[in-house]
PDB file of C-alpha atoms in Angstrom:
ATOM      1  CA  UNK A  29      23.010 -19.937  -1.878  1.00  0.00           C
ATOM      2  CA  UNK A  30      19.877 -17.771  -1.877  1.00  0.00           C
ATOM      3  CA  UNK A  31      21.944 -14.422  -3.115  1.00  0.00           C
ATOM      4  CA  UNK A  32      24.440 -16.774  -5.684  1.00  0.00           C
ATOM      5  CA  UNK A  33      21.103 -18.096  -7.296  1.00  0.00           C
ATOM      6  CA  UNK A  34      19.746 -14.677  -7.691  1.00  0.00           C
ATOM      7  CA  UNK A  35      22.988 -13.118  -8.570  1.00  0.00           C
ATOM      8  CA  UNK A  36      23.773 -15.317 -11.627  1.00  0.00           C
ATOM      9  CA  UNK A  37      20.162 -15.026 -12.765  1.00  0.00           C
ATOM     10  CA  UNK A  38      18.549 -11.795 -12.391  1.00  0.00           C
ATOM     11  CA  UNK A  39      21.241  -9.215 -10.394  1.00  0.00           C
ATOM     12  CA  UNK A  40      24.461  -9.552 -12.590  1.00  0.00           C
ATOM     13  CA  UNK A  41      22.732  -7.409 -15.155  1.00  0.00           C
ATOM     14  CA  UNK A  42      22.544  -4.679 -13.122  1.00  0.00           C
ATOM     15  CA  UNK A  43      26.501  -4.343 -12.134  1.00  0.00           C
ATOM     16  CA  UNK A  44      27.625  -6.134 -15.196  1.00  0.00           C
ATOM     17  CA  UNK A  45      31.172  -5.318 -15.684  1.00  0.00           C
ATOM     18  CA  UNK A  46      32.810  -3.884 -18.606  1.00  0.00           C
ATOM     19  CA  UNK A  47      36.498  -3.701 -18.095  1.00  0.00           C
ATOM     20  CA  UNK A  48      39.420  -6.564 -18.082  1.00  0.00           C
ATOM     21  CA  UNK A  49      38.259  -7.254 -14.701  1.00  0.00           C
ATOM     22  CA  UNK A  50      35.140  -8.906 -15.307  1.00  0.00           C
ATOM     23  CA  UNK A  51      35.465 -11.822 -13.641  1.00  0.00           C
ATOM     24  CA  UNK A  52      37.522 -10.356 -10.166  1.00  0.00           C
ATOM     25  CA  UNK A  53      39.096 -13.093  -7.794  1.00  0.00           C
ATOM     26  CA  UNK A  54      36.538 -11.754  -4.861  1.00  0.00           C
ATOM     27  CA  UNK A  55      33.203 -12.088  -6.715  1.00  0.00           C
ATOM     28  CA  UNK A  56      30.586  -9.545  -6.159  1.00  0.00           C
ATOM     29  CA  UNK A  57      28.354 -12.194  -4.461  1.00  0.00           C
ATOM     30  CA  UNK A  58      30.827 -12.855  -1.864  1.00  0.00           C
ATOM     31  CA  UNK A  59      30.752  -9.010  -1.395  1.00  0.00           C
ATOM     32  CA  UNK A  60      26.958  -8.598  -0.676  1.00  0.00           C
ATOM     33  CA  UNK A  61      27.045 -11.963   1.482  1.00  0.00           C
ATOM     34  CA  UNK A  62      29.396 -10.426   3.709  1.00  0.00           C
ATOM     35  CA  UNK A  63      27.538  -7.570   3.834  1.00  0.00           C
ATOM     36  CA  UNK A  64      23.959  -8.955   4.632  1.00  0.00           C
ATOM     37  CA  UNK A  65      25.619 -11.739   7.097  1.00  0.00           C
ATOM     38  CA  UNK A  66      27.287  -9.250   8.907  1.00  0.00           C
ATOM     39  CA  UNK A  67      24.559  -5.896   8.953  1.00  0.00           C
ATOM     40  CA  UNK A  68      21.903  -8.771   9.456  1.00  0.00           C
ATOM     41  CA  UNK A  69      22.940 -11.109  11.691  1.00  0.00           C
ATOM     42  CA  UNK A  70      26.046  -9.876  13.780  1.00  0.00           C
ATOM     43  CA  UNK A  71      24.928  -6.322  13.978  1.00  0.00           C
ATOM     44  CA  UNK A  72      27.253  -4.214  11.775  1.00  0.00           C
ATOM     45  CA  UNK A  73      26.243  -1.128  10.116  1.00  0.00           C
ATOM     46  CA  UNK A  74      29.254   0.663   9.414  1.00  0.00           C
ATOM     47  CA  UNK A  75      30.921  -0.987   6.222  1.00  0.00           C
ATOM     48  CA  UNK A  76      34.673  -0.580   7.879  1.00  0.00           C
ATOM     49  CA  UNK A  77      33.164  -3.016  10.947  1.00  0.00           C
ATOM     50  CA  UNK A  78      31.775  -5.182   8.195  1.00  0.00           C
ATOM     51  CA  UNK A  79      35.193  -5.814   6.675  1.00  0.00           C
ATOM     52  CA  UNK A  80      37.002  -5.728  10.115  1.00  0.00           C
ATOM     53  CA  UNK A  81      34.566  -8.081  11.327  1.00  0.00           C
ATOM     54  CA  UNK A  82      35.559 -10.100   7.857  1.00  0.00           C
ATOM     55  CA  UNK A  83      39.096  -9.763   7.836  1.00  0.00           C
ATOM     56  CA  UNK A  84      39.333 -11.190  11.633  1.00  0.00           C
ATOM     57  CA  UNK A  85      36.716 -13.621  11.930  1.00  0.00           C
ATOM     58  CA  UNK A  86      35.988 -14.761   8.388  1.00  0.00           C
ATOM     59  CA  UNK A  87      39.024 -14.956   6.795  1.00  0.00           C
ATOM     60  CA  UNK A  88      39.062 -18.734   6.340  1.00  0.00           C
ATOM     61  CA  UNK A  89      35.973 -18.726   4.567  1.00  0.00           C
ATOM     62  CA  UNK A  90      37.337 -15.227   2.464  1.00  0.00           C
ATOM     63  CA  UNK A  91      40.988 -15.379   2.393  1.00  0.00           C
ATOM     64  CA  UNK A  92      40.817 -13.438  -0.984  1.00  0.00           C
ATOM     65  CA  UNK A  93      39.217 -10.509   0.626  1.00  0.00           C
ATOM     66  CA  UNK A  94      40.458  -7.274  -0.622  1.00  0.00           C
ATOM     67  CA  UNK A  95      41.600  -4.015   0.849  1.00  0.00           C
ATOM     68  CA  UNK A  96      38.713  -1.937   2.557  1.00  0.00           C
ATOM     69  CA  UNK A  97      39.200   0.946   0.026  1.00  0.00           C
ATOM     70  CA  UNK A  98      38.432  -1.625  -2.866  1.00  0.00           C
ATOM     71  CA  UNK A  99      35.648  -3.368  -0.983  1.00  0.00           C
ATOM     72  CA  UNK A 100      34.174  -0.563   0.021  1.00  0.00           C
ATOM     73  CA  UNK A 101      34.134   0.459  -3.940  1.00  0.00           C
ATOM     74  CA  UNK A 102      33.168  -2.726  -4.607  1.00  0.00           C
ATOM     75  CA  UNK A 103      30.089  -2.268  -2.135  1.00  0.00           C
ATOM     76  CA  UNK A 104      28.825   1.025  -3.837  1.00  0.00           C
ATOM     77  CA  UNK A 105      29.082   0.114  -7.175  1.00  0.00           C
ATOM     78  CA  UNK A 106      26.282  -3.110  -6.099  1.00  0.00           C
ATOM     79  CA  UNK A 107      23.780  -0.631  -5.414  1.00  0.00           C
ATOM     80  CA  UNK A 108      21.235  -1.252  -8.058  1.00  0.00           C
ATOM     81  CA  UNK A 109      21.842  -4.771  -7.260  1.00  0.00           C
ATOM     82  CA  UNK A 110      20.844  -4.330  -3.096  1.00  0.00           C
ATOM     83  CA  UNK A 111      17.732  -2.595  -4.244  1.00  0.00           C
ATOM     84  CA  UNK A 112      16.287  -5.358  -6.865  1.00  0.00           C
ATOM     85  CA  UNK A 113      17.437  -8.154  -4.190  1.00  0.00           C
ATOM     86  CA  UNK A 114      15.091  -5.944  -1.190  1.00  0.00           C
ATOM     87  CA  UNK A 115      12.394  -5.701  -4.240  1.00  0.00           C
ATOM     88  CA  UNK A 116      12.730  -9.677  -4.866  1.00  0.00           C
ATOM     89  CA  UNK A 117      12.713 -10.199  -0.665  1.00  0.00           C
ATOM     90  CA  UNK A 118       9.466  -8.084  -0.501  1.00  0.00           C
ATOM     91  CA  UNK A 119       7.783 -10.181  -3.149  1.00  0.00           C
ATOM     92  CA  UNK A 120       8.989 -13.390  -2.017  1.00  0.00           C
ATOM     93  CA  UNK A 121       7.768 -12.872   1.809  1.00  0.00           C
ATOM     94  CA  UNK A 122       4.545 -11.255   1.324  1.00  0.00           C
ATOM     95  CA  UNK A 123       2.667 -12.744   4.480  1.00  0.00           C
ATOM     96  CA  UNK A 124      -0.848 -14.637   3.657  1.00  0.00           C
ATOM     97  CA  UNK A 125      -2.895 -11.535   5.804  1.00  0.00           C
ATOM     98  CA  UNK A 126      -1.827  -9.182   3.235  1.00  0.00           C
ATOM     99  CA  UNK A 127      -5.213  -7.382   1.568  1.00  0.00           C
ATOM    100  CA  UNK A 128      -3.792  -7.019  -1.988  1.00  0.00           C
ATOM    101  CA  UNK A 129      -6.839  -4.913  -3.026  1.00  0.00           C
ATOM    102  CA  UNK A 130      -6.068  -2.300  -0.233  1.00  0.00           C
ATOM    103  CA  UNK A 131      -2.377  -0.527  -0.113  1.00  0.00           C
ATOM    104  CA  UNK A 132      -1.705   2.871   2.104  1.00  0.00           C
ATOM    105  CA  UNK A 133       0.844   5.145   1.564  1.00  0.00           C
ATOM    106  CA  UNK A 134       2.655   7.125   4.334  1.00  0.00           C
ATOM    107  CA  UNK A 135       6.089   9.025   4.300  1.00  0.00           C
ATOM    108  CA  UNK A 136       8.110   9.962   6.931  1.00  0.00           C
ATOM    109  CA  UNK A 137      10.890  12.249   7.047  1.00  0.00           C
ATOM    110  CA  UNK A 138      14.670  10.732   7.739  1.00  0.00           C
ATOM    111  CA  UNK A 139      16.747  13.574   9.676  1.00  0.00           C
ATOM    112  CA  UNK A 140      20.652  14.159   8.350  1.00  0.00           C
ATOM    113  CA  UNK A 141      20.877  17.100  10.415  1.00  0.00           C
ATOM    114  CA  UNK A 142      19.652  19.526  13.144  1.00  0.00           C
ATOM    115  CA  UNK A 143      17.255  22.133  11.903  1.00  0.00           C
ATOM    116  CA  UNK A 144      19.592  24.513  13.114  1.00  0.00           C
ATOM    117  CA  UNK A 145      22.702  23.837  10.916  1.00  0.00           C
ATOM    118  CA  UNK A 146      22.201  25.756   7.438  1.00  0.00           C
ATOM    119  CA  UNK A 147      25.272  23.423   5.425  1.00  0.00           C
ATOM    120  CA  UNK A 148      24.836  19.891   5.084  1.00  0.00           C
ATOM    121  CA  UNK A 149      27.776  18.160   5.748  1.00  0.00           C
ATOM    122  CA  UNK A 150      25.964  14.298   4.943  1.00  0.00           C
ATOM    123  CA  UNK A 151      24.675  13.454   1.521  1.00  0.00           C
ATOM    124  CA  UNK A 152      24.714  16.499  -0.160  1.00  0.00           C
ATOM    125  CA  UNK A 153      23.409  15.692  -3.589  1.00  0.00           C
ATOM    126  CA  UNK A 154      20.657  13.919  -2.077  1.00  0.00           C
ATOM    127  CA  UNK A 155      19.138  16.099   0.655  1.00  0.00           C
ATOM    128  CA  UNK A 156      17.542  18.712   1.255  1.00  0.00           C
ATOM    129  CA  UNK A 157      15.708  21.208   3.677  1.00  0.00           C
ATOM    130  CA  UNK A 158      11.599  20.249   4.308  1.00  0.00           C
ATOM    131  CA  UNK A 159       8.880  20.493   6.482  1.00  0.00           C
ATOM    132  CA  UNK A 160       7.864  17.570   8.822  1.00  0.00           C
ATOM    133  CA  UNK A 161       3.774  18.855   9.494  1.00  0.00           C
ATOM    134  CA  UNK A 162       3.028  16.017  11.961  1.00  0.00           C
ATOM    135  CA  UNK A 163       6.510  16.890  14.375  1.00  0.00           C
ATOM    136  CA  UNK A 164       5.878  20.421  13.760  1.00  0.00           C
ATOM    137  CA  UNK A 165       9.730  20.854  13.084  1.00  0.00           C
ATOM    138  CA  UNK A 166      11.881  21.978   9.485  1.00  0.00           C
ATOM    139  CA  UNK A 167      14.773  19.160   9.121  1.00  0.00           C
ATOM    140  CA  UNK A 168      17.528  18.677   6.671  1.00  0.00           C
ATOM    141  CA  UNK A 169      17.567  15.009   5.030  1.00  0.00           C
ATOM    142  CA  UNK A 170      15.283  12.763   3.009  1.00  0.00           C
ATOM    143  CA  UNK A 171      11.724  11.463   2.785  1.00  0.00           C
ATOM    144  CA  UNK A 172      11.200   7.754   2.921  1.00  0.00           C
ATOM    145  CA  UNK A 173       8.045   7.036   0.976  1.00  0.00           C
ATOM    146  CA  UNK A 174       6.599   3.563   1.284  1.00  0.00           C
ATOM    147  CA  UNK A 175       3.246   1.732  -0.468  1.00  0.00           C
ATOM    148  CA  UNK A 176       2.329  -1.009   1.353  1.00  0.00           C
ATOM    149  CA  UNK A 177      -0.476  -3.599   1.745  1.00  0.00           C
ATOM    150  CA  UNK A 178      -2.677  -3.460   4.487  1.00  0.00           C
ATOM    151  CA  UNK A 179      -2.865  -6.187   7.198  1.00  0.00           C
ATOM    152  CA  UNK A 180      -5.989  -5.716   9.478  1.00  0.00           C
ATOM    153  CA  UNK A 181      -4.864  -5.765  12.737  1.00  0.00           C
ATOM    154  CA  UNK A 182      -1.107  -5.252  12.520  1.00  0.00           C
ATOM    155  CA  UNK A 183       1.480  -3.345  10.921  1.00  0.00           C
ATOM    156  CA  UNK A 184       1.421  -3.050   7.237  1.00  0.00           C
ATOM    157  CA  UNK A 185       3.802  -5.151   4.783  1.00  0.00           C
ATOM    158  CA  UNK A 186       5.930  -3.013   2.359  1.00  0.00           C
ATOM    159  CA  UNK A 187       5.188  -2.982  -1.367  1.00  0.00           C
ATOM    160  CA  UNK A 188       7.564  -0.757  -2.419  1.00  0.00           C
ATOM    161  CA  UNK A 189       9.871   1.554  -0.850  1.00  0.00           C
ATOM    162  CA  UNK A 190      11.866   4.710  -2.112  1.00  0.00           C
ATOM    163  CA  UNK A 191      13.250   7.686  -1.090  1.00  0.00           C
ATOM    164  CA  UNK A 192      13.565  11.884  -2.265  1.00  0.00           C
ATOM    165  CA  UNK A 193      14.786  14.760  -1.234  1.00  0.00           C
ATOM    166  CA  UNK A 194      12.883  16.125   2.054  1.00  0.00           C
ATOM    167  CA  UNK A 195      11.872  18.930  -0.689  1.00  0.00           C
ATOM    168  CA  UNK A 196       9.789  17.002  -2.678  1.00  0.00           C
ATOM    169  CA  UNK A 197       6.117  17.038  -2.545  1.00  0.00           C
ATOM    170  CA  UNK A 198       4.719  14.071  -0.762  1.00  0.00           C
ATOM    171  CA  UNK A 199       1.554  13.741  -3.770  1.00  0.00           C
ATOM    172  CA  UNK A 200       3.384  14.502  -6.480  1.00  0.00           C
ATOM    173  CA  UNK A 201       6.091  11.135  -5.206  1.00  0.00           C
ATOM    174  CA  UNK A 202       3.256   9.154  -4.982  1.00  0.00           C
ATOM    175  CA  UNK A 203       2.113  10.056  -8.142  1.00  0.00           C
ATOM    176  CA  UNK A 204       5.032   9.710 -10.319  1.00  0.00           C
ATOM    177  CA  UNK A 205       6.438   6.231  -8.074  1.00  0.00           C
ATOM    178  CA  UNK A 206       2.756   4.594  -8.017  1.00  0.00           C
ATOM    179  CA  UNK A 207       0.137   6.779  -9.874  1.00  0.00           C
ATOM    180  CA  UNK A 208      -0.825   3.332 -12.109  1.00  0.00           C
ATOM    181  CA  UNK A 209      -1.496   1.712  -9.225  1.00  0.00           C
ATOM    182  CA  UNK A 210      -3.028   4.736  -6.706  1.00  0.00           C
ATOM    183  CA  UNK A 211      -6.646   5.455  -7.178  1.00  0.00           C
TER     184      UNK A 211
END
């Protein structure tokens, strides 16, 4: 009920439809509900599992589920709607030990291939060729950046999360993602 609720009054704006097919037989809430039950809680990360795992086990409860090609388009198309539903999860479970007048910030590099290989073969338009200082080591992929409040004694809670290209500067993210709220 949690991601109905949300979808009907925050997340349809951000994959509102604009065709004759605006109102689909297999709603888009059903789509990210499969998603998060299965990635979550059975352990599925690879979206042709997902709708495997759907198409055997769940088809009682989704016996309008469509191809994999279509739910797999389907699945991309929602993803300005996954990342204001992981914003609204942050917000909504901040724990009580969070000090909100303290936040760190901290990257860390996510690898898409061996430094060896020269041609990416993952994510093309997305990645990029860096240098990880603390592992010593030049990698091909991304840079997670996070902002997040600090919890004495523990991990830190996430305040916001994004990600760049592994060429991107780590100060000059921070800057442009949080500078209003980085002293």
């Amino acid at each position: 009920m949690y991601i109905c609720d949300l979808y009907d009054s925050e997340l349809k704006y951000y994959c509102q439809r604009y065709s004759n097919n605006n109102a689909p037989s297999f709603t888009d809430q059903e789509i990210m509900t499969i998603y998060l039950f299965a990635g979550c809680c059975q352990k599925y990360f690879m979206v042709k599992d997902i709708h495997s795992f759907t198409k055997e086990y769940l088809s009682s409860w989704f016996p309008l589920l469509p191809s994999y090609q279509t739910f797999n388009l389907r699945l991309n198309r929602l993803n300005e709607c996954f990342k204001v539903l992981s914003q609204r999860l942050i917000s909504s479970f901040t724990p009580e030990n969070c000090d909100f007048d303290v936040s760190l910030v901290d990257s860390m590099p996510v690898i898409t291939c061996a430094g060896r290989n020269r041609v990416a073969k993952v994510a093309k338009e997305i990645t990029s060729k860096g240098y990880c200082s603390t592992k010593n080591q030049y990698y091909y992929g991304l840079k997670l950046h996070a902002l997040a409040f600090r919890r004495k004694g523990t991990i830190p809670f996430p305040e916001s999360i994004t990600y760049t290209s592994a060429e991107d500067n780590d100060l000059t993210v921070f800057k442009q993602n949080w500078g209003d709220i980085i002293v």
